[in-house]
mmCIF file of C-alpha atoms and ligand atoms in Angstrom:
data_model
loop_
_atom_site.group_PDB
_atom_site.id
_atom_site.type_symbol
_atom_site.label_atom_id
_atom_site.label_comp_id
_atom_site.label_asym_id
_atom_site.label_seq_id
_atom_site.Cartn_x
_atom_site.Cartn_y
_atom_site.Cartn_z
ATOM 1 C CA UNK N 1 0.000 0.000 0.000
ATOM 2 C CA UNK N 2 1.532 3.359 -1.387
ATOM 3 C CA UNK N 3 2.256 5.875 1.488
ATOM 4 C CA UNK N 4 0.434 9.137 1.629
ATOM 5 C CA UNK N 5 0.815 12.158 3.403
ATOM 6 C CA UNK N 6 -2.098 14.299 5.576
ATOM 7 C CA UNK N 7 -1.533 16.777 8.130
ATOM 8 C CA UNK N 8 1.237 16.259 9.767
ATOM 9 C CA UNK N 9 1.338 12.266 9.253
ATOM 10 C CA UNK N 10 2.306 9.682 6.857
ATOM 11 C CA UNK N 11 0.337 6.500 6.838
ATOM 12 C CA UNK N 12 -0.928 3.696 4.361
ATOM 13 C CA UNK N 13 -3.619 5.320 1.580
ATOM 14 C CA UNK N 14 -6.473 3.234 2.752
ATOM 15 C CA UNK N 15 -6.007 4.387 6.276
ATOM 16 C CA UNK N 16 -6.002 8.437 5.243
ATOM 17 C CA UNK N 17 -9.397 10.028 5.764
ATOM 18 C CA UNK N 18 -11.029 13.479 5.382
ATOM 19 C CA UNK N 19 -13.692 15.013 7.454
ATOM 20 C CA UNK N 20 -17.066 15.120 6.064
ATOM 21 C CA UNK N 21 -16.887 18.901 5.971
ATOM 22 C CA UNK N 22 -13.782 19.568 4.016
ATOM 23 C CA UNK N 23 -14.141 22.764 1.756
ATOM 24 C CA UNK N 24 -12.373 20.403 -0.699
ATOM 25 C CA UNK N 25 -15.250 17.844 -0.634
ATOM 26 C CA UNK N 26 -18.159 20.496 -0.315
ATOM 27 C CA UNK N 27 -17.091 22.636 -2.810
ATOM 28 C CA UNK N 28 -14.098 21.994 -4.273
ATOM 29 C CA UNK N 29 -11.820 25.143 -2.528
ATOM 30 C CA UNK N 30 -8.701 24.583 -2.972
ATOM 31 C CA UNK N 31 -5.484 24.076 -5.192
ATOM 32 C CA UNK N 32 -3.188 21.575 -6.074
ATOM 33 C CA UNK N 33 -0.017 20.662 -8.022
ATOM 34 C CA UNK N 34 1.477 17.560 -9.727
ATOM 35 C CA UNK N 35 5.469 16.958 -9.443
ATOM 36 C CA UNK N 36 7.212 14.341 -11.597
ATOM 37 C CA UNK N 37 10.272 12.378 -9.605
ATOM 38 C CA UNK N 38 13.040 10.645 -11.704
ATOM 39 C CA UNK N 39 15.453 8.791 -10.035
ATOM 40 C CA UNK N 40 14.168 9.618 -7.362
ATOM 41 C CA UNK N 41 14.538 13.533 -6.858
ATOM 42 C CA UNK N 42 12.031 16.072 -7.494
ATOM 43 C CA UNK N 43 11.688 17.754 -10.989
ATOM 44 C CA UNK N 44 11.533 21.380 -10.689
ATOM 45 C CA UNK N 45 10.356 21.252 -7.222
ATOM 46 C CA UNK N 46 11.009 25.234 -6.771
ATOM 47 C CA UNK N 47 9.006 26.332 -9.754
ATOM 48 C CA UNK N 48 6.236 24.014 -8.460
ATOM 49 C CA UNK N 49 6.376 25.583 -5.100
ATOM 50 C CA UNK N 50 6.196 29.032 -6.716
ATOM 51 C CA UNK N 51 3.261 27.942 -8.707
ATOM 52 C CA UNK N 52 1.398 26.567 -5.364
ATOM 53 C CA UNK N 53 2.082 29.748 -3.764
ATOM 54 C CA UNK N 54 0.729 32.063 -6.386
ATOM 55 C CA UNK N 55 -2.482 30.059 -6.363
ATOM 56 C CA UNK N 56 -2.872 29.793 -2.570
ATOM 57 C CA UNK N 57 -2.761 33.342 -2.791
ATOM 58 C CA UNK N 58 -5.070 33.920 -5.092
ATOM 59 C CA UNK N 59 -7.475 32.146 -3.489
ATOM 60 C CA UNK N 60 -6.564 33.243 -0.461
ATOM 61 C CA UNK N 61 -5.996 30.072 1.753
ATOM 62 C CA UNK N 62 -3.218 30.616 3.871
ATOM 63 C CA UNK N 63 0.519 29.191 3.059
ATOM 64 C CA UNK N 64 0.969 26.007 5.344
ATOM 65 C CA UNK N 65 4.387 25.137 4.874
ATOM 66 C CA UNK N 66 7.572 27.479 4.280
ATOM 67 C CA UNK N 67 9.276 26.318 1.095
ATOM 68 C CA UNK N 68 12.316 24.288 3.400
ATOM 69 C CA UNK N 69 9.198 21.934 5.198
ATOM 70 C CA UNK N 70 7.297 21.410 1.597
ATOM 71 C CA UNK N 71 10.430 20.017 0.809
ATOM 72 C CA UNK N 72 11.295 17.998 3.486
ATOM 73 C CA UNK N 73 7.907 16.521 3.300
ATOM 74 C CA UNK N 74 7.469 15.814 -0.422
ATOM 75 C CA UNK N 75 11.457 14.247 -0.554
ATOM 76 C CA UNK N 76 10.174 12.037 2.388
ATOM 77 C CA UNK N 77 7.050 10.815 0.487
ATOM 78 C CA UNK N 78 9.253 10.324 -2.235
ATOM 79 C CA UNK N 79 11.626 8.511 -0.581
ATOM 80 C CA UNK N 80 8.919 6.527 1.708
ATOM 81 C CA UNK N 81 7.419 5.191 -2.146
ATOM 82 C CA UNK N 82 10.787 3.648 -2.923
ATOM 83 C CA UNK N 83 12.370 6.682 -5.176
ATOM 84 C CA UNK N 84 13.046 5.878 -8.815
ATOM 85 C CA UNK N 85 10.039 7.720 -11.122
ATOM 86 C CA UNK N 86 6.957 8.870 -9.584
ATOM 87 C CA UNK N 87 4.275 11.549 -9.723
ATOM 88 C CA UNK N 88 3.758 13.127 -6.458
ATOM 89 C CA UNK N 89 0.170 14.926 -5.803
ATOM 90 C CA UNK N 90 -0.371 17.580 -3.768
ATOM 91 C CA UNK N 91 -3.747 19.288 -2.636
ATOM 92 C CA UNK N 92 -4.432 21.773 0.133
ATOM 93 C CA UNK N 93 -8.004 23.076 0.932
ATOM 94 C CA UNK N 94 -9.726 25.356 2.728
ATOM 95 C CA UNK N 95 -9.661 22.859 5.530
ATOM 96 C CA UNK N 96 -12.978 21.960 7.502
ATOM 97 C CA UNK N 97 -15.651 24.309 8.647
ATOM 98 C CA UNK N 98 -19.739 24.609 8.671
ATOM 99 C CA UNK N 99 -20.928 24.771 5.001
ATOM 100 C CA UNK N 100 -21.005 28.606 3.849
ATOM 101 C CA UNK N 101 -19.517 30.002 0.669
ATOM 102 C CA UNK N 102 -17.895 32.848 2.896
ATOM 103 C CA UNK N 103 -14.976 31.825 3.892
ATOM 104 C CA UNK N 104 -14.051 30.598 7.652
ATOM 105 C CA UNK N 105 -12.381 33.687 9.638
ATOM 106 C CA UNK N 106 -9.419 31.293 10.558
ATOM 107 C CA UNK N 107 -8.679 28.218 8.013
ATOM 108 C CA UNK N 108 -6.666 25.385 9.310
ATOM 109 C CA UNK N 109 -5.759 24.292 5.189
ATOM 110 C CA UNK N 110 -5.943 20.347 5.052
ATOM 111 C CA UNK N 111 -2.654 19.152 3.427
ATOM 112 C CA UNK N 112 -2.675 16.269 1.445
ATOM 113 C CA UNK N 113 -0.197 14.882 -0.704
ATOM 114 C CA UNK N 114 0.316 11.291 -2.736
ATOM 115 C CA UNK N 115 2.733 9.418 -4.608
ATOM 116 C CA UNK N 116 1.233 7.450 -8.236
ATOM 117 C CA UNK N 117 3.094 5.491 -10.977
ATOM 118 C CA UNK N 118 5.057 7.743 -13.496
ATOM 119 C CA UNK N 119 4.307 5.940 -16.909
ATOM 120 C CA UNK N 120 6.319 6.638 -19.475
ATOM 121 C CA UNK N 121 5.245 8.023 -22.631
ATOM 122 C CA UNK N 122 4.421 4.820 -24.991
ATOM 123 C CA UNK N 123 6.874 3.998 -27.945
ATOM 124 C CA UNK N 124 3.561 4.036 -29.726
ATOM 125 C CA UNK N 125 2.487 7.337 -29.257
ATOM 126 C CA UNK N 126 6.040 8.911 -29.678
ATOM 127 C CA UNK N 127 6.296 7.278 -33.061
ATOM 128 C CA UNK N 128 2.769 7.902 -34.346
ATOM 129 C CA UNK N 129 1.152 10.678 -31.977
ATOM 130 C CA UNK N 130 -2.213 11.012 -30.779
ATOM 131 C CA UNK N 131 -5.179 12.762 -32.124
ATOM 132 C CA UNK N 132 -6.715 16.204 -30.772
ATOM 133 C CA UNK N 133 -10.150 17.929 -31.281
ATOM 134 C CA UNK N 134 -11.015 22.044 -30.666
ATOM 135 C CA UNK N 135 -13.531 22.523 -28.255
ATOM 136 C CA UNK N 136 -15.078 25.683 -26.892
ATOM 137 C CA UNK N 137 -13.586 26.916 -23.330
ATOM 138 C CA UNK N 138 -16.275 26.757 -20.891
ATOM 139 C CA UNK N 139 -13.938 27.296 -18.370
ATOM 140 C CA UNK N 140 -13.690 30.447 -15.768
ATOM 141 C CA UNK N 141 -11.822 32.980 -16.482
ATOM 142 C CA UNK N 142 -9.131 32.523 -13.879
ATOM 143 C CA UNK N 143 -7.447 29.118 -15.273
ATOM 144 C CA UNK N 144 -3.782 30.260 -14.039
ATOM 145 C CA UNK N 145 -5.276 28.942 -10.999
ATOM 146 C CA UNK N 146 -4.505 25.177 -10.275
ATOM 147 C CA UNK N 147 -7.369 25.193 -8.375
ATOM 148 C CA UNK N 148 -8.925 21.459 -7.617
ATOM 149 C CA UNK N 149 -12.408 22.267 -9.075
ATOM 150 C CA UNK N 150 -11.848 21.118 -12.346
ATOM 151 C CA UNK N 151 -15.493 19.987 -13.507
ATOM 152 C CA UNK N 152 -15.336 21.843 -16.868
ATOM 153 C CA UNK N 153 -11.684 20.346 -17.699
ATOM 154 C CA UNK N 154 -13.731 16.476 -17.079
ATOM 155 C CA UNK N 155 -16.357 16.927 -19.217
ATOM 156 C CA UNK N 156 -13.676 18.638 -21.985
ATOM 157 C CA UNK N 157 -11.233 15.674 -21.590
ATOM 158 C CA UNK N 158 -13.813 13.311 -21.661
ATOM 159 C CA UNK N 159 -15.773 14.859 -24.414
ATOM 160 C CA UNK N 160 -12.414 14.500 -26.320
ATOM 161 C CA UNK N 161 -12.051 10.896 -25.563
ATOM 162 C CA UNK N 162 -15.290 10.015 -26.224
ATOM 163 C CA UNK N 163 -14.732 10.975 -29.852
ATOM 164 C CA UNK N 164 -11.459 9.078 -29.521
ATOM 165 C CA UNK N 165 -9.012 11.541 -29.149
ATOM 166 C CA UNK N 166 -6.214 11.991 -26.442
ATOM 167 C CA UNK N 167 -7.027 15.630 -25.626
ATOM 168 C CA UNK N 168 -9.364 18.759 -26.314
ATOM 169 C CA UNK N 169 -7.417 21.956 -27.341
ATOM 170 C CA UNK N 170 -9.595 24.678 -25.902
ATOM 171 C CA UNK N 171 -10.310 27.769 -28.235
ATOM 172 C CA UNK N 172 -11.317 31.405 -26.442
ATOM 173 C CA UNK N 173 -12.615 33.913 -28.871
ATOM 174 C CA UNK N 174 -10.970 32.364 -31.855
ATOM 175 C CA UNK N 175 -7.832 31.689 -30.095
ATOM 176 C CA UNK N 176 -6.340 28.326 -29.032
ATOM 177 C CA UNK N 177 -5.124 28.777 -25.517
ATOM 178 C CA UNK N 178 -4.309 24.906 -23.765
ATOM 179 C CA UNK N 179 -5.316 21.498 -23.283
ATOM 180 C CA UNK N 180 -7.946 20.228 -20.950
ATOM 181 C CA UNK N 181 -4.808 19.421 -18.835
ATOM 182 C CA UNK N 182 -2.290 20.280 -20.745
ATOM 183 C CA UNK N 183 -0.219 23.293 -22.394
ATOM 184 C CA UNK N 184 -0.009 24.000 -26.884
ATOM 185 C CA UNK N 185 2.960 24.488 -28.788
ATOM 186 C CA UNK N 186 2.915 24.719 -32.700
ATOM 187 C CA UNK N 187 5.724 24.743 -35.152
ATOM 188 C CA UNK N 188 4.745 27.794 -38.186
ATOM 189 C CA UNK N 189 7.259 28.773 -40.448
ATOM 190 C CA UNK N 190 10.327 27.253 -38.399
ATOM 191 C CA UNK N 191 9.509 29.200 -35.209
ATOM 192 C CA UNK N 192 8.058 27.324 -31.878
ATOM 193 C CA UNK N 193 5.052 29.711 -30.675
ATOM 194 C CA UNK N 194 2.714 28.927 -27.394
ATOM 195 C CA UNK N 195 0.626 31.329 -26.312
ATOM 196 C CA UNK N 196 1.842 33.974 -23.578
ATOM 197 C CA UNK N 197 0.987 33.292 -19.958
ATOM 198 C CA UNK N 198 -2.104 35.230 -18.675
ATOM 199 C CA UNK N 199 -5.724 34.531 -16.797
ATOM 200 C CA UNK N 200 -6.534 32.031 -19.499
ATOM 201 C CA UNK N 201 -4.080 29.318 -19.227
ATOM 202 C CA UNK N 202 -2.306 27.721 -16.639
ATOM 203 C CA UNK N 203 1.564 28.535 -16.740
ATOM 204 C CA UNK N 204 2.885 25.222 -17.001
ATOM 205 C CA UNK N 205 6.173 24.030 -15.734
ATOM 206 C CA UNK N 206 6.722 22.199 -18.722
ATOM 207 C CA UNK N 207 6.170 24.600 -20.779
ATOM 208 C CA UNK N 208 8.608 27.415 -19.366
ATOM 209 C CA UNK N 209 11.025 24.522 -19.368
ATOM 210 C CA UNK N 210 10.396 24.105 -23.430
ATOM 211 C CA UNK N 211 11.114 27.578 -23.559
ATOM 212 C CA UNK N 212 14.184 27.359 -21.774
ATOM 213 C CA UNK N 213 15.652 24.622 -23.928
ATOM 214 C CA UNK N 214 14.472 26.434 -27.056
ATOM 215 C CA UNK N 215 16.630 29.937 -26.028
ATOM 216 C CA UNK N 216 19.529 27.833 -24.861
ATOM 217 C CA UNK N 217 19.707 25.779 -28.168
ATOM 218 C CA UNK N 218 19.105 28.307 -30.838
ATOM 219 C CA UNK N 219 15.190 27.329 -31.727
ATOM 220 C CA UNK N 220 13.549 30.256 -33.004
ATOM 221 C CA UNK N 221 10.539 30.637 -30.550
ATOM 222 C CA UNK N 222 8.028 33.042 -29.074
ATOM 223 C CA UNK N 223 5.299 33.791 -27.250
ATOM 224 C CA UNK N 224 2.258 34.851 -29.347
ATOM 225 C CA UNK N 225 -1.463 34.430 -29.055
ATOM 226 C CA UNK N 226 -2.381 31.011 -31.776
ATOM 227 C CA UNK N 227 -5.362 32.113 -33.324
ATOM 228 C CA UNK N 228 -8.008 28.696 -34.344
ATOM 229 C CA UNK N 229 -6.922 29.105 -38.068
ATOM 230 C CA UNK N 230 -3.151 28.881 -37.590
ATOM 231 C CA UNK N 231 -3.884 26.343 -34.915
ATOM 232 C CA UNK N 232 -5.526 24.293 -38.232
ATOM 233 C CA UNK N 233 -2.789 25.120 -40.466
ATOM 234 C CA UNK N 234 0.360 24.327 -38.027
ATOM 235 C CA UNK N 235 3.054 22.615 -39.024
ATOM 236 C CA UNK N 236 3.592 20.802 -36.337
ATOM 237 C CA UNK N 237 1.159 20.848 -32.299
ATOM 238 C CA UNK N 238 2.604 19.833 -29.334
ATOM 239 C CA UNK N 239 0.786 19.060 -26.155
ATOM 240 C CA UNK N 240 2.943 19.409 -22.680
ATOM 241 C CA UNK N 241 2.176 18.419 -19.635
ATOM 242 C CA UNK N 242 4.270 17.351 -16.262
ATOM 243 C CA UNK N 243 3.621 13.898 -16.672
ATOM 244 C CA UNK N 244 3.095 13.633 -20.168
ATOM 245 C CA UNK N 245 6.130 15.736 -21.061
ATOM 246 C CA UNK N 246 5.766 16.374 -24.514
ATOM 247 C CA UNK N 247 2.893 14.830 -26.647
ATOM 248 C CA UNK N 248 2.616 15.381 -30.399
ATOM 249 C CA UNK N 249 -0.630 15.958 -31.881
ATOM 250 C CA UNK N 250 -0.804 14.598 -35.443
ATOM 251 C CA UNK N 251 -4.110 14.329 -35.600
ATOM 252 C CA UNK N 252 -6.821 17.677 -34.940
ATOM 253 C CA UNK N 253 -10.378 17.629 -35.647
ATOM 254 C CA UNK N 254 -9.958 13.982 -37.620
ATOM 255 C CA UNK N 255 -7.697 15.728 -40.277
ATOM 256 C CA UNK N 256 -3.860 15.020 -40.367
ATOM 257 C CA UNK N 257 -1.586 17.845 -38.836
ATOM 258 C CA UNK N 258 0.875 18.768 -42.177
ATOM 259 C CA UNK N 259 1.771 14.642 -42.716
ATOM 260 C CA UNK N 260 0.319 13.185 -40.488
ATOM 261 C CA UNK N 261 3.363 12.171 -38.887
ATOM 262 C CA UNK N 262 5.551 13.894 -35.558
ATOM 263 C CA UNK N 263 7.847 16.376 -37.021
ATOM 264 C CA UNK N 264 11.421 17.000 -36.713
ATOM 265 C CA UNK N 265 11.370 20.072 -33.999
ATOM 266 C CA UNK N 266 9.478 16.970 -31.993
ATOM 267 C CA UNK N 267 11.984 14.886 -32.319
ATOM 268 C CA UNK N 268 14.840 17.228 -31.405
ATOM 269 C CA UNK N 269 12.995 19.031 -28.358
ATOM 270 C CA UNK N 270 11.879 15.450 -26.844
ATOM 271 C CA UNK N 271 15.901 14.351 -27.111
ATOM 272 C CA UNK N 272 16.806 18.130 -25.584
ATOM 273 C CA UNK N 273 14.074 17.085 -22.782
ATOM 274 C CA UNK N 274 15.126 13.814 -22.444
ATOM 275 C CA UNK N 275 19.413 14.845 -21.752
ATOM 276 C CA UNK N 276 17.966 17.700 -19.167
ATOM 277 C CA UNK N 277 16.478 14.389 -16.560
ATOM 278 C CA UNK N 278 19.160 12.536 -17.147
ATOM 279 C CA UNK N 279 21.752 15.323 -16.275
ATOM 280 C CA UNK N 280 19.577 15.982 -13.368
ATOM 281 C CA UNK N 281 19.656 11.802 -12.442
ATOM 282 C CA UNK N 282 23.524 12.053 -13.095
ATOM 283 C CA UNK N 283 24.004 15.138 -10.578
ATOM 284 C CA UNK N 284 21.980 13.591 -8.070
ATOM 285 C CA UNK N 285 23.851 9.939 -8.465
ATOM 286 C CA UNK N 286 27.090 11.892 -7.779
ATOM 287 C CA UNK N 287 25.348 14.246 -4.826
ATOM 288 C CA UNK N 288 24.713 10.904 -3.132
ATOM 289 C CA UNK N 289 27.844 9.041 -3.925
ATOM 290 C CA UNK N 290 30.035 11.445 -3.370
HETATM 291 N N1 PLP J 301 -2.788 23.355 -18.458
HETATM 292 C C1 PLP J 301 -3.658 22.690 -17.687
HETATM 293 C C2 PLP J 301 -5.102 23.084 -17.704
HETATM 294 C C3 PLP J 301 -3.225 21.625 -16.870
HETATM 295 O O1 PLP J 301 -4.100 20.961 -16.086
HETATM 296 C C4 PLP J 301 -1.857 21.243 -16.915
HETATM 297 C C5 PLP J 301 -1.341 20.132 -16.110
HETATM 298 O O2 PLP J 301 -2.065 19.404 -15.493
HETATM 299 C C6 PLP J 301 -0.990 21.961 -17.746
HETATM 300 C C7 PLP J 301 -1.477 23.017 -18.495
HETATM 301 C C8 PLP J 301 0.480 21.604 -17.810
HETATM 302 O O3 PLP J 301 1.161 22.083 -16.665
HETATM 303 P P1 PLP J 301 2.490 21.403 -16.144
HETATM 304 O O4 PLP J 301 3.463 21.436 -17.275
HETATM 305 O O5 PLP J 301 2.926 22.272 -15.016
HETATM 306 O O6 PLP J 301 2.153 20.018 -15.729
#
């Protein structure tokens, strides 16, 4: 039985349990983040914890942990689930009070965090992609919030699925903006563009990273609204995501995306992401050898 982590105590997952009254159960108030682990360290544990504070603020539930006690708790979860590749969950709520949308005068947050398998990306998908449709974004308007309430994102995802493709690619007044749970990339003309970060999408980790390894390796990118047509006409849509990494779409809306087939900017940025964890599983063999 995986080990999980509330308030203050880790014990087996079928022995963790949440009072009736939750804010989290009654009305889905509060936020959350998802942290991949390879070889058995943390993947861009500070940006996550930057994230998680920016949306506890903006909800307003107060911090719970300092950045030094987030850590030692999530490396001891980690380390408690046997290392190696994981995806570590973390939620905290508004904690328990009387049911009332106002908020209580003094929260006590509920903490929760898990550890779940990491599955890789299959060779299947890398080598032939995965299909996409465009769906309105009937979403708030506040989705750089990774708040927990994610009913609309459900019924997107699973409206995708249910028409057999791996993800909806939501479009705001004519413009693409994300995934259902996941950030958009296309390749035009030789330059990688995503949309810039702003109320409307979440600013994903992966993402930023994608930009990172695009400026250090000399791949022409920017940030720049996608609008639905370009979105159509793309050479080349990428889907990113913490767990997924990077996903190429070669299929949108049942047509092919240019050939039908990944492209070559895939191919390079998935080997750029690929030699950034291992140089971070290298570093950390030698931190603990040494
Ligand atoms: N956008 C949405 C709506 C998401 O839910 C997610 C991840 O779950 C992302 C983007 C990607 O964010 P990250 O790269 O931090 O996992």
């Amino acid at each position: 039985m995986a080990a999980v982590y509330l308030n203050g105590e880790f014990l087996p997952a079928d022995q963790a349990c949440i009072p009736v009254l939750d804010r989290g159960f009654i009305f889905g108030d509060g936020v959350y983040e998802v942290i991949p682990v390879y070889g058995g360290r943390l993947f861009r544990l500070d940006e996550h914890l930057q994230r998680l504070r920016n949306s506890l603020h903006a909800v307003r539930i107060p911090e719970p942990l300092g950045d030094a006690d987030w850590r030692t708790l999530l490396e001891e979860l980690v380390a408690r689930n046997h290392g190696g590749e994981q995806s570590i969950y973390l939620q905290v709520t508004r904690g328990s009070a009387q049911r009332d949308h106002a908020m209580p005068e003094h929260p006590e947050p509920t903490v929760f965090a898990m550890s779940s398998p990491l599955h890789p990306v299959s060779a299947e998908i890398r080598e032939h992609g995965v299909a996409a449709i465009t769906l309105d974004d009937i979403r708030w308007q506040r989705c750089h919030i990774k708040a927990i309430s994610l009913l609309p994102n459900i019924l997107l995802r699973q409206q995708a699925l249910d028409q057999g493709a791996a993800e909806a690619i939501l479009v705001r007044d004519g413009l693409a903006t994300e995934g259902a749970a996941s950030n958009l990339f296309i390749v035009s003309d030789d330059t990688l563009i995503t949309p810039p970060t702003g109320p409307l999408l979440l600013p994903g980790i992966t993402r930023d990273l994608i930009l990172e390894l695009a400026e250090a390796n000399g791949i022409p990118h920017r940030e720049h609204d996608i609008r639905h047509e370009q979105l159509r006409d793309a050479d080349e849509i990428w889907l990113t995501s913490s767990t997924k990494e990077i996903l190429p779409v070669t299929r949108l809306d049942d047509r092919p995306v240019a050939d039908g087939s990944p492209g070559p900017l895939y191919r390079r940025m998935l080997a750029l992401y690929q030699d950034y964890k291992q140089h971070l599983r290298d570093q950390h063999t030698m931190a603990t050898e040494s």
